[in-house]
mmCIF file of C-alpha atoms in Angstrom:
data_model
loop_
_atom_site.group_PDB
_atom_site.id
_atom_site.type_symbol
_atom_site.label_atom_id
_atom_site.label_comp_id
_atom_site.label_asym_id
_atom_site.label_seq_id
_atom_site.Cartn_x
_atom_site.Cartn_y
_atom_site.Cartn_z
ATOM 1 C CA MET R 1 12.829 10.597 -6.311
ATOM 2 C CA LEU R 2 14.903 7.816 -7.853
ATOM 3 C CA ILE R 3 12.847 5.328 -9.848
ATOM 4 C CA LEU R 4 13.581 1.720 -8.866
ATOM 5 C CA GLY R 5 11.349 -0.128 -11.309
ATOM 6 C CA GLU R 6 8.248 -0.090 -13.468
ATOM 7 C CA GLY R 7 5.465 -2.551 -14.241
ATOM 8 C CA GLY R 8 1.859 -2.857 -15.321
ATOM 9 C CA PHE R 9 0.702 -1.626 -11.900
ATOM 10 C CA GLY R 10 2.785 1.559 -12.095
ATOM 11 C CA SER R 11 6.222 2.569 -10.810
ATOM 12 C CA VAL R 12 8.346 2.103 -7.686
ATOM 13 C CA TYR R 13 10.457 4.965 -6.352
ATOM 14 C CA LYS R 14 13.094 5.400 -3.669
ATOM 15 C CA GLY R 15 12.213 8.166 -1.234
ATOM 16 C CA THR R 16 12.409 9.300 2.373
ATOM 17 C CA ILE R 17 9.849 10.000 5.091
ATOM 18 C CA LYS R 18 10.018 11.457 8.573
ATOM 19 C CA PRO R 19 9.776 9.127 11.581
ATOM 20 C CA ALA R 20 6.313 8.909 13.149
ATOM 21 C CA ASP R 21 7.400 11.035 16.112
ATOM 22 C CA GLY R 22 9.088 13.591 13.851
ATOM 23 C CA LYS R 23 12.441 13.022 15.542
ATOM 24 C CA GLY R 24 15.624 11.469 14.244
ATOM 25 C CA ASP R 25 16.911 10.813 10.749
ATOM 26 C CA LEU R 26 14.741 10.444 7.687
ATOM 27 C CA ILE R 27 13.733 6.876 6.859
ATOM 28 C CA THR R 28 14.537 5.552 3.402
ATOM 29 C CA VAL R 29 11.522 3.839 1.836
ATOM 30 C CA ALA R 30 10.275 2.323 -1.410
ATOM 31 C CA ILE R 31 7.091 3.927 -2.750
ATOM 32 C CA LYS R 32 4.865 2.069 -5.187
ATOM 33 C CA LYS R 33 2.676 4.433 -7.206
ATOM 34 C CA LEU R 34 -0.354 2.937 -8.918
ATOM 35 C CA ASN R 35 -1.001 3.563 -12.589
ATOM 36 C CA ARG R 36 -4.263 5.511 -12.411
ATOM 37 C CA GLU R 37 -5.749 3.689 -15.393
ATOM 38 C CA SER R 38 -4.941 0.175 -14.205
ATOM 39 C CA LEU R 39 -7.991 -1.648 -12.833
ATOM 40 C CA GLN R 40 -5.872 -4.720 -12.120
ATOM 41 C CA GLY R 41 -3.374 -2.475 -10.369
ATOM 42 C CA HIS R 42 -6.096 -1.202 -8.040
ATOM 43 C CA LYS R 43 -7.102 -4.764 -7.170
ATOM 44 C CA GLN R 44 -3.492 -5.616 -6.401
ATOM 45 C CA TRP R 45 -3.171 -2.465 -4.282
ATOM 46 C CA VAL R 46 -6.166 -3.538 -2.194
ATOM 47 C CA SER R 47 -4.717 -7.037 -1.865
ATOM 48 C CA GLU R 48 -1.374 -5.737 -0.606
ATOM 49 C CA VAL R 49 -3.085 -3.506 1.958
ATOM 50 C CA GLN R 50 -5.244 -6.413 3.122
ATOM 51 C CA PHE R 51 -2.402 -8.859 3.627
ATOM 52 C CA LEU R 52 0.690 -6.819 4.476
ATOM 53 C CA GLY R 53 -1.391 -4.523 6.675
ATOM 54 C CA ILE R 54 -2.162 -7.307 9.144
ATOM 55 C CA VAL R 55 0.897 -9.578 9.022
ATOM 56 C CA GLU R 56 4.409 -9.109 10.315
ATOM 57 C CA HIS R 57 7.309 -11.521 9.969
ATOM 58 C CA PRO R 58 11.096 -11.131 9.627
ATOM 59 C CA ASN R 59 10.909 -12.616 6.126
ATOM 60 C CA LEU R 60 8.050 -10.469 4.793
ATOM 61 C CA VAL R 61 8.665 -6.937 3.561
ATOM 62 C CA LYS R 62 7.073 -4.365 5.879
ATOM 63 C CA LEU R 63 4.269 -2.145 4.661
ATOM 64 C CA ILE R 64 4.888 1.151 6.461
ATOM 65 C CA GLY R 65 1.872 3.038 5.165
ATOM 66 C CA TYR R 66 -0.449 3.731 2.281
ATOM 67 C CA CYS R 67 -2.335 6.541 0.583
ATOM 68 C CA ALA R 68 -5.772 6.467 -1.052
ATOM 69 C CA VAL R 69 -7.131 9.716 -2.458
ATOM 70 C CA ASP R 70 -9.976 10.241 -4.935
ATOM 71 C CA GLY R 71 -10.154 13.772 -6.269
ATOM 72 C CA GLU R 72 -10.633 15.934 -9.314
ATOM 73 C CA ARG R 73 -7.307 14.759 -10.706
ATOM 74 C CA GLY R 74 -8.360 11.137 -10.444
ATOM 75 C CA ILE R 75 -7.402 8.418 -8.014
ATOM 76 C CA GLN R 76 -4.094 8.345 -6.185
ATOM 77 C CA ARG R 77 -2.938 5.041 -4.734
ATOM 78 C CA LEU R 78 0.424 4.695 -3.008
ATOM 79 C CA LEU R 79 2.072 1.960 -0.963
ATOM 80 C CA VAL R 80 5.085 2.734 1.237
ATOM 81 C CA TYR R 81 7.461 -0.112 2.120
ATOM 82 C CA GLU R 82 10.703 -0.495 3.973
ATOM 83 C CA PHE R 83 13.578 -0.022 1.530
ATOM 84 C CA MET R 84 15.540 -3.136 0.589
ATOM 85 C CA PRO R 85 19.015 -1.876 -0.404
ATOM 86 C CA ASN R 86 20.387 -5.120 -1.821
ATOM 87 C CA LYS R 87 17.663 -5.535 -4.420
ATOM 88 C CA SER R 88 16.492 -9.076 -5.247
ATOM 89 C CA LEU R 89 17.713 -12.651 -5.329
ATOM 90 C CA GLU R 90 17.152 -12.509 -9.082
ATOM 91 C CA ASP R 91 19.673 -9.682 -9.413
ATOM 92 C CA HIS R 92 22.366 -11.554 -7.512
ATOM 93 C CA LEU R 93 21.829 -14.877 -9.283
ATOM 94 C CA PHE R 94 21.528 -13.697 -12.871
ATOM 95 C CA ASN R 95 22.980 -10.197 -13.218
ATOM 96 C CA LYS R 96 26.658 -10.587 -14.063
ATOM 97 C CA ALA R 97 27.284 -7.015 -12.883
ATOM 98 C CA TYR R 98 27.051 -8.397 -9.340
ATOM 99 C CA PRO R 99 29.682 -10.649 -7.747
ATOM 100 C CA ALA R 100 28.648 -14.294 -7.591
ATOM 101 C CA LEU R 101 26.466 -15.073 -4.590
ATOM 102 C CA ALA R 102 28.348 -17.428 -2.256
ATOM 103 C CA TRP R 103 26.996 -20.919 -1.583
ATOM 104 C CA ASP R 104 26.254 -20.395 2.107
ATOM 105 C CA ALA R 105 24.520 -17.111 1.307
ATOM 106 C CA ARG R 106 22.275 -18.905 -1.191
ATOM 107 C CA LEU R 107 21.276 -21.483 1.406
ATOM 108 C CA GLN R 108 20.520 -18.860 4.047
ATOM 109 C CA ILE R 109 18.453 -16.781 1.613
ATOM 110 C CA LEU R 110 16.364 -19.760 0.489
ATOM 111 C CA LEU R 111 15.857 -20.842 4.105
ATOM 112 C CA GLY R 112 14.578 -17.383 5.031
ATOM 113 C CA ALA R 113 12.271 -17.274 2.014
ATOM 114 C CA ALA R 114 10.911 -20.707 2.961
ATOM 115 C CA GLN R 115 10.211 -19.467 6.487
ATOM 116 C CA GLY R 116 8.260 -16.546 5.054
ATOM 117 C CA LEU R 117 6.105 -18.852 2.936
ATOM 118 C CA ALA R 118 5.598 -21.277 5.835
ATOM 119 C CA TYR R 119 4.333 -18.396 7.971
ATOM 120 C CA LEU R 120 1.791 -17.413 5.318
ATOM 121 C CA HIS R 121 0.608 -20.991 4.887
ATOM 122 C CA GLU R 122 0.596 -22.198 8.486
ATOM 123 C CA GLY R 123 1.297 -19.334 10.889
ATOM 124 C CA LEU R 124 -1.905 -17.293 10.571
ATOM 125 C CA GLU R 125 -5.534 -17.878 11.491
ATOM 126 C CA VAL R 126 -6.382 -17.644 7.793
ATOM 127 C CA GLN R 127 -4.088 -19.332 5.298
ATOM 128 C CA VAL R 128 -2.541 -17.012 2.716
ATOM 129 C CA ILE R 129 -1.419 -18.359 -0.670
ATOM 130 C CA TYR R 130 1.299 -16.138 -2.115
ATOM 131 C CA ARG R 131 0.672 -17.162 -5.752
ATOM 132 C CA ASP R 132 3.689 -15.402 -7.256
ATOM 133 C CA PHE R 133 6.812 -16.805 -5.618
ATOM 134 C CA LYS R 134 9.868 -16.180 -7.800
ATOM 135 C CA SER R 135 13.437 -14.983 -7.384
ATOM 136 C CA SER R 136 12.574 -11.384 -8.304
ATOM 137 C CA ASN R 137 10.076 -11.222 -5.418
ATOM 138 C CA VAL R 138 12.685 -12.256 -2.845
ATOM 139 C CA LEU R 139 14.189 -8.936 -1.753
ATOM 140 C CA LEU R 140 17.349 -8.577 0.339
ATOM 141 C CA ASP R 141 17.883 -6.141 3.191
ATOM 142 C CA GLU R 142 21.153 -4.546 4.337
ATOM 143 C CA ASN R 143 22.263 -7.877 5.838
ATOM 144 C CA PHE R 144 21.104 -9.932 2.840
ATOM 145 C CA ARG R 145 18.181 -11.202 4.902
ATOM 146 C CA PRO R 146 15.440 -12.280 2.448
ATOM 147 C CA LYS R 147 11.950 -10.800 2.553
ATOM 148 C CA LEU R 148 9.025 -11.700 0.314
ATOM 149 C CA SER R 149 7.529 -8.746 -1.528
ATOM 150 C CA ASP R 150 4.665 -7.942 -3.903
ATOM 151 C CA PHE R 151 1.503 -9.424 -2.412
ATOM 152 C CA GLY R 152 -0.737 -8.151 -5.181
ATOM 153 C CA LEU R 153 -1.697 -11.665 -6.281
ATOM 154 C CA ALA R 154 -2.021 -13.200 -2.798
ATOM 155 C CA ARG R 155 -5.269 -14.972 -1.938
ATOM 156 C CA GLU R 156 -6.837 -16.438 1.157
ATOM 157 C CA GLY R 157 -6.612 -20.204 1.177
ATOM 158 C CA PRO R 158 -9.555 -22.624 1.147
ATOM 159 C CA VAL R 159 -11.924 -22.611 4.122
ATOM 160 C CA ALA R 160 -14.834 -24.675 5.449
ATOM 161 C CA GLY R 161 -13.318 -28.016 4.526
ATOM 162 C CA ARG R 162 -12.609 -27.112 0.915
ATOM 163 C CA THR R 163 -9.441 -28.405 -0.696
ATOM 164 C CA HIS R 164 -8.697 -25.498 -3.020
ATOM 165 C CA VAL R 165 -9.663 -22.042 -4.208
ATOM 166 C CA SER R 166 -10.984 -21.748 -7.756
ATOM 167 C CA THR R 167 -9.618 -18.631 -9.393
ATOM 168 C CA ALA R 168 -8.477 -17.133 -12.666
ATOM 169 C CA VAL R 169 -4.946 -18.270 -13.459
ATOM 170 C CA VAL R 170 -2.390 -15.542 -12.798
ATOM 171 C CA GLY R 171 1.270 -15.565 -11.896
ATOM 172 C CA THR R 172 4.512 -15.855 -13.822
ATOM 173 C CA TYR R 173 5.140 -18.402 -16.564
ATOM 174 C CA GLY R 174 7.957 -20.714 -15.594
ATOM 175 C CA TYR R 175 7.073 -20.619 -11.901
ATOM 176 C CA ALA R 176 3.350 -21.466 -11.778
ATOM 177 C CA ALA R 177 2.429 -25.060 -10.883
ATOM 178 C CA PRO R 178 1.080 -27.098 -13.827
ATOM 179 C CA ASP R 179 -1.950 -28.322 -11.852
ATOM 180 C CA TYR R 180 -2.895 -24.702 -11.146
ATOM 181 C CA LEU R 181 -2.392 -23.699 -14.784
ATOM 182 C CA GLU R 182 -4.559 -26.577 -16.002
ATOM 183 C CA THR R 183 -7.448 -26.332 -13.537
ATOM 184 C CA GLY R 184 -7.365 -22.927 -11.854
ATOM 185 C CA HIS R 185 -7.419 -24.788 -8.531
ATOM 186 C CA LEU R 186 -5.155 -22.876 -6.155
ATOM 187 C CA THR R 187 -3.642 -24.439 -3.026
ATOM 188 C CA ALA R 188 -0.636 -23.823 -0.805
ATOM 189 C CA LYS R 189 1.082 -26.602 -2.755
ATOM 190 C CA SER R 190 1.047 -24.242 -5.759
ATOM 191 C CA ASP R 191 3.531 -22.079 -3.842
ATOM 192 C CA VAL R 192 5.573 -25.169 -2.979
ATOM 193 C CA TRP R 193 6.023 -25.918 -6.701
ATOM 194 C CA SER R 194 7.229 -22.362 -7.314
ATOM 195 C CA PHE R 195 9.689 -22.710 -4.450
ATOM 196 C CA GLY R 196 11.083 -25.856 -6.059
ATOM 197 C CA VAL R 197 11.715 -23.912 -9.266
ATOM 198 C CA VAL R 198 13.668 -21.255 -7.365
ATOM 199 C CA LEU R 199 15.697 -23.941 -5.584
ATOM 200 C CA TYR R 200 16.921 -25.102 -8.987
ATOM 201 C CA GLU R 201 17.593 -21.509 -10.050
ATOM 202 C CA MET R 202 19.771 -21.157 -6.962
ATOM 203 C CA LEU R 203 21.679 -24.352 -7.753
ATOM 204 C CA THR R 204 22.222 -23.703 -11.439
ATOM 205 C CA GLY R 205 22.415 -19.929 -11.773
ATOM 206 C CA ARG R 206 19.903 -20.268 -14.629
ATOM 207 C CA ARG R 207 16.475 -18.709 -14.986
ATOM 208 C CA SER R 208 13.411 -20.937 -15.128
ATOM 209 C CA LEU R 209 13.031 -19.978 -18.783
ATOM 210 C CA GLU R 210 15.811 -18.679 -21.054
ATOM 211 C CA ARG R 211 14.913 -18.260 -24.717
ATOM 212 C CA ASN R 212 18.474 -17.394 -25.718
ATOM 213 C CA ARG R 213 19.793 -20.886 -24.919
ATOM 214 C CA PRO R 214 19.720 -23.953 -27.206
ATOM 215 C CA ARG R 215 16.209 -25.383 -27.465
ATOM 216 C CA THR R 216 16.995 -28.350 -25.199
ATOM 217 C CA GLU R 217 18.231 -26.014 -22.462
ATOM 218 C CA GLN R 218 15.601 -23.268 -22.531
ATOM 219 C CA LYS R 219 13.318 -24.775 -19.881
ATOM 220 C CA LEU R 220 15.265 -25.230 -16.663
ATOM 221 C CA LEU R 221 13.165 -28.064 -15.242
ATOM 222 C CA GLU R 222 13.495 -30.074 -18.449
ATOM 223 C CA TRP R 223 17.236 -29.508 -18.651
ATOM 224 C CA VAL R 224 18.038 -30.581 -15.063
ATOM 225 C CA LYS R 225 16.279 -33.923 -15.616
ATOM 226 C CA GLN R 226 19.384 -35.016 -17.531
ATOM 227 C CA PHE R 227 21.414 -34.754 -14.321
ATOM 228 C CA PRO R 228 19.539 -36.524 -11.483
ATOM 229 C CA SER R 229 20.492 -35.599 -7.942
ATOM 230 C CA ASN R 230 21.679 -39.151 -7.234
ATOM 231 C CA SER R 231 23.883 -39.445 -10.329
ATOM 232 C CA LYS R 232 27.580 -38.827 -10.932
ATOM 233 C CA ARG R 233 26.634 -36.240 -13.543
ATOM 234 C CA PHE R 234 24.737 -34.085 -11.076
ATOM 235 C CA SER R 235 27.577 -31.594 -10.578
ATOM 236 C CA MET R 236 27.120 -30.520 -14.208
ATOM 237 C CA VAL R 237 24.003 -28.550 -13.232
ATOM 238 C CA MET R 238 25.827 -26.415 -10.674
ATOM 239 C CA ASP R 239 26.326 -22.716 -11.254
ATOM 240 C CA PRO R 240 29.834 -22.277 -12.744
ATOM 241 C CA ARG R 241 30.112 -18.923 -10.961
ATOM 242 C CA LEU R 242 30.390 -20.851 -7.695
ATOM 243 C CA GLU R 243 33.776 -22.093 -8.960
ATOM 244 C CA ASN R 244 33.271 -25.418 -7.149
ATOM 245 C CA GLN R 245 33.114 -23.649 -3.783
ATOM 246 C CA TYR R 246 30.130 -25.534 -2.386
ATOM 247 C CA SER R 247 29.233 -28.742 -0.595
ATOM 248 C CA LEU R 248 28.298 -31.337 -3.216
ATOM 249 C CA ASP R 249 26.432 -33.412 -0.637
ATOM 250 C CA ALA R 250 24.379 -30.377 0.411
ATOM 251 C CA ALA R 251 23.716 -29.463 -3.224
ATOM 252 C CA MET R 252 22.428 -32.966 -3.947
ATOM 253 C CA LYS R 253 20.124 -32.767 -0.928
ATOM 254 C CA VAL R 254 18.803 -29.396 -2.114
ATOM 255 C CA ALA R 255 18.106 -30.902 -5.546
ATOM 256 C CA LYS R 256 16.304 -33.839 -3.926
ATOM 257 C CA LEU R 257 14.215 -31.368 -1.923
ATOM 258 C CA ALA R 258 13.459 -29.418 -5.105
ATOM 259 C CA ASP R 259 12.333 -32.623 -6.805
ATOM 260 C CA SER R 260 9.884 -33.305 -3.964
ATOM 261 C CA CYS R 261 8.489 -29.772 -4.325
ATOM 262 C CA LEU R 262 8.047 -30.408 -8.056
ATOM 263 C CA LEU R 263 6.095 -33.652 -7.817
ATOM 264 C CA LYS R 264 3.260 -33.785 -10.337
ATOM 265 C CA ALA R 265 0.577 -34.590 -7.754
ATOM 266 C CA ALA R 266 0.147 -31.539 -5.536
ATOM 267 C CA LYS R 267 -0.860 -33.657 -2.527
ATOM 268 C CA ASP R 268 2.510 -35.429 -2.629
ATOM 269 C CA ARG R 269 4.521 -32.223 -2.302
ATOM 270 C CA PRO R 270 5.764 -31.322 1.194
ATOM 271 C CA LYS R 271 4.344 -28.524 3.305
ATOM 272 C CA MET R 272 6.508 -25.419 3.516
ATOM 273 C CA SER R 273 7.110 -26.127 7.216
ATOM 274 C CA GLN R 274 8.626 -29.460 6.163
ATOM 275 C CA VAL R 275 10.715 -27.677 3.539
ATOM 276 C CA VAL R 276 11.994 -25.332 6.251
ATOM 277 C CA GLU R 277 13.050 -28.210 8.490
ATOM 278 C CA THR R 278 14.825 -29.983 5.628
ATOM 279 C CA LEU R 279 16.690 -26.807 4.670
ATOM 280 C CA LYS R 280 17.730 -26.260 8.291
ATOM 281 C CA GLN R 281 19.225 -29.749 8.355
ATOM 282 C CA ILE R 282 21.018 -29.131 5.059
ATOM 283 C CA VAL R 283 22.425 -25.814 6.288
ATOM 284 C CA GLN R 284 23.601 -27.364 9.555
ATOM 285 C CA ALA R 285 25.251 -30.301 7.791
ATOM 286 C CA ALA R 286 26.858 -28.005 5.220
ATOM 287 C CA ASP R 287 28.259 -25.801 7.992
ATOM 288 C CA GLU R 288 29.880 -28.824 9.607
ATOM 289 C CA VAL R 289 31.376 -30.199 6.392
ATOM 290 C CA PHE R 290 31.934 -26.973 4.454
ATOM 291 C CA PRO R 291 31.972 -24.217 7.077
ATOM 292 C CA SER R 292 33.079 -21.264 4.960
ATOM 293 C CA ASP R 293 32.877 -19.617 1.578
ATOM 294 C CA SER R 294 35.697 -19.380 -0.967
ATOM 295 C CA SER R 295 37.524 -16.759 1.117
ATOM 296 C CA GLY R 296 37.292 -18.717 4.341
ATOM 297 C CA LYS R 297 34.533 -16.720 6.035
ATOM 298 C CA SER R 298 30.989 -17.728 6.801
ATOM 299 C CA PHE R 299 28.003 -15.829 5.365
ATOM 300 C CA GLU R 300 26.946 -14.706 8.830
ATOM 301 C CA ASN R 301 30.375 -13.232 9.567
ATOM 302 C CA SER R 302 30.587 -11.635 6.135
ATOM 303 C CA ARG R 303 27.737 -9.183 6.618
ATOM 304 C CA ILE R 304 29.182 -5.684 6.580
ATOM 305 C CA ASP R 305 28.065 -2.089 6.338
ATOM 306 C CA ALA R 306 28.925 -0.661 2.939
ATOM 307 C CA ASN R 307 29.174 2.801 4.471
ATOM 308 C CA ASN R 308 32.090 1.606 6.609
ATOM 309 C CA LEU R 309 34.165 -0.146 3.967
ATOM 310 C CA ASP R 310 37.813 0.625 4.572
ATOM 311 C CA GLU R 311 40.857 -1.241 3.373
ATOM 312 C CA ASN R 312 42.488 -0.809 6.793
ATOM 313 C CA SER R 313 39.437 -1.739 8.833
ATOM 314 C CA THR R 314 39.704 -4.886 10.967
ATOM 315 C CA GLU R 315 36.488 -4.566 12.950
ATOM 316 C CA SER R 316 34.645 -7.436 11.281
ATOM 317 C CA GLU R 317 37.378 -8.613 8.872
ATOM 318 C CA PRO R 318 34.982 -9.100 5.946
ATOM 319 C CA THR R 319 36.035 -11.343 3.089
ATOM 320 C CA ASP R 320 37.348 -9.904 -0.140
ATOM 321 C CA SER R 321 34.356 -11.252 -2.049
ATOM 322 C CA TRP R 322 31.887 -9.536 0.260
ATOM 323 C CA LYS R 323 33.930 -6.323 0.263
ATOM 324 C CA ARG R 324 33.681 -6.298 -3.506
ATOM 325 C CA ARG R 325 29.942 -7.017 -3.350
ATOM 326 C CA MET R 326 29.162 -4.226 -0.923
ATOM 327 C CA ALA R 327 31.549 -1.756 -2.535
ATOM 328 C CA HIS R 328 29.792 -2.398 -5.825
ATOM 329 C CA LEU R 329 26.406 -1.682 -4.274
ATOM 330 C CA VAL R 330 27.720 1.591 -2.887
ATOM 331 C CA LYS R 331 29.150 2.495 -6.277
ATOM 332 C CA ILE R 332 25.785 2.095 -7.995
ATOM 333 C CA GLY R 333 24.057 4.127 -5.322
ATOM 334 C CA GLU R 334 22.355 1.434 -3.254
ATOM 335 C CA HIS R 335 23.889 2.464 0.088
ATOM 336 C CA VAL R 336 23.294 0.181 3.027
ATOM 337 C CA GLU R 337 21.271 1.927 5.666
ATOM 338 C CA GLY R 338 20.868 0.704 9.211
ATOM 339 C CA VAL R 339 17.996 2.971 10.154
ATOM 340 C CA SER R 340 15.537 1.357 12.537
ATOM 341 C CA ARG R 341 12.165 1.324 10.830
ATOM 342 C CA ARG R 342 8.749 1.293 12.443
ATOM 343 C CA ARG R 343 5.311 1.178 10.947
ATOM 344 C CA LEU R 344 3.526 4.497 10.666
ATOM 345 C CA MET R 345 0.184 2.771 10.415
ATOM 346 C CA ILE R 346 -1.252 -0.552 11.553
ATOM 347 C CA MET R 347 -4.228 -1.388 9.406
ATOM 348 C CA GLN R 348 -7.084 -3.691 10.222
ATOM 349 C CA ARG R 349 -8.805 -5.732 7.537
ATOM 350 C CA ALA R 350 -12.167 -4.196 8.407
ATOM 351 C CA LYS R 351 -10.907 -0.756 7.440
ATOM 352 C CA VAL R 352 -10.056 -1.781 3.890
ATOM 353 C CA THR R 353 -12.851 -1.214 1.363
#
């Protein structure tokens, strides 16, 4: 199996499984294998089974199945997910080996990610706080549709009239809300702060923390303060890889939204459902004023199957920029696959021990 990544919890591999009915083509999946000696990894495994096993949303990665075996050779813990061929938002924003992500694609990806968070916060009987929202956890499917992944740090939200959950501080430096870092009080507004950070990453093409930059530019949120969203200097924050192919008005509105997500007082930050509505308005307005990317095609019309790339093909007339993007993904082995995936198991919370 091809290894996709490694971390403290263990490793993630690309593999294939048979469909539940045993018929049809093999299904490409991502398999997370737990490090047998990682106690924290086991806790995160249980958390992922608990949450992804009972939720389903277009913007959440699907948990197809899991494995839990205790034997003479020790414990074996596996999680099987749908495979996301286009890797993560982080890869497309910061890895120069990838073509620059078009402006309309960035907006659509952040809107989808916001819808995933809003569902966790407000669409379930029990509120779920994601606790680790960052660009590397926003995965992209064959159509560049965003899906939140890695629910190992997720927690149930406060219940019985409580305002927060008190917990040990975990997460990723540069994305965690300062009020959570200082007090250990976790709320849905902690996720909203993290979303605001990623909004600025999307605008600037810079990571939340970059040690290799001059000291005054290392912390993204400190650096962007020099260029307020309502100032003439604002355009200086924009990702140069966009080559000015974006709606300035929409970008300023996104920055204003990010600022509201990053308010110091958690109670003053918007709900994710409000963030979703604001982003929808921004996307709609941007489509009317700036309807296409640099090649004259919209993001929606630029989605293509990398397996069908052909210089003479006119079926969907994809843009040159998206042809290059998808051809590159094929070249490095991340072939787009349109296999219809279904869960092999539907788990109930009561079955998880």
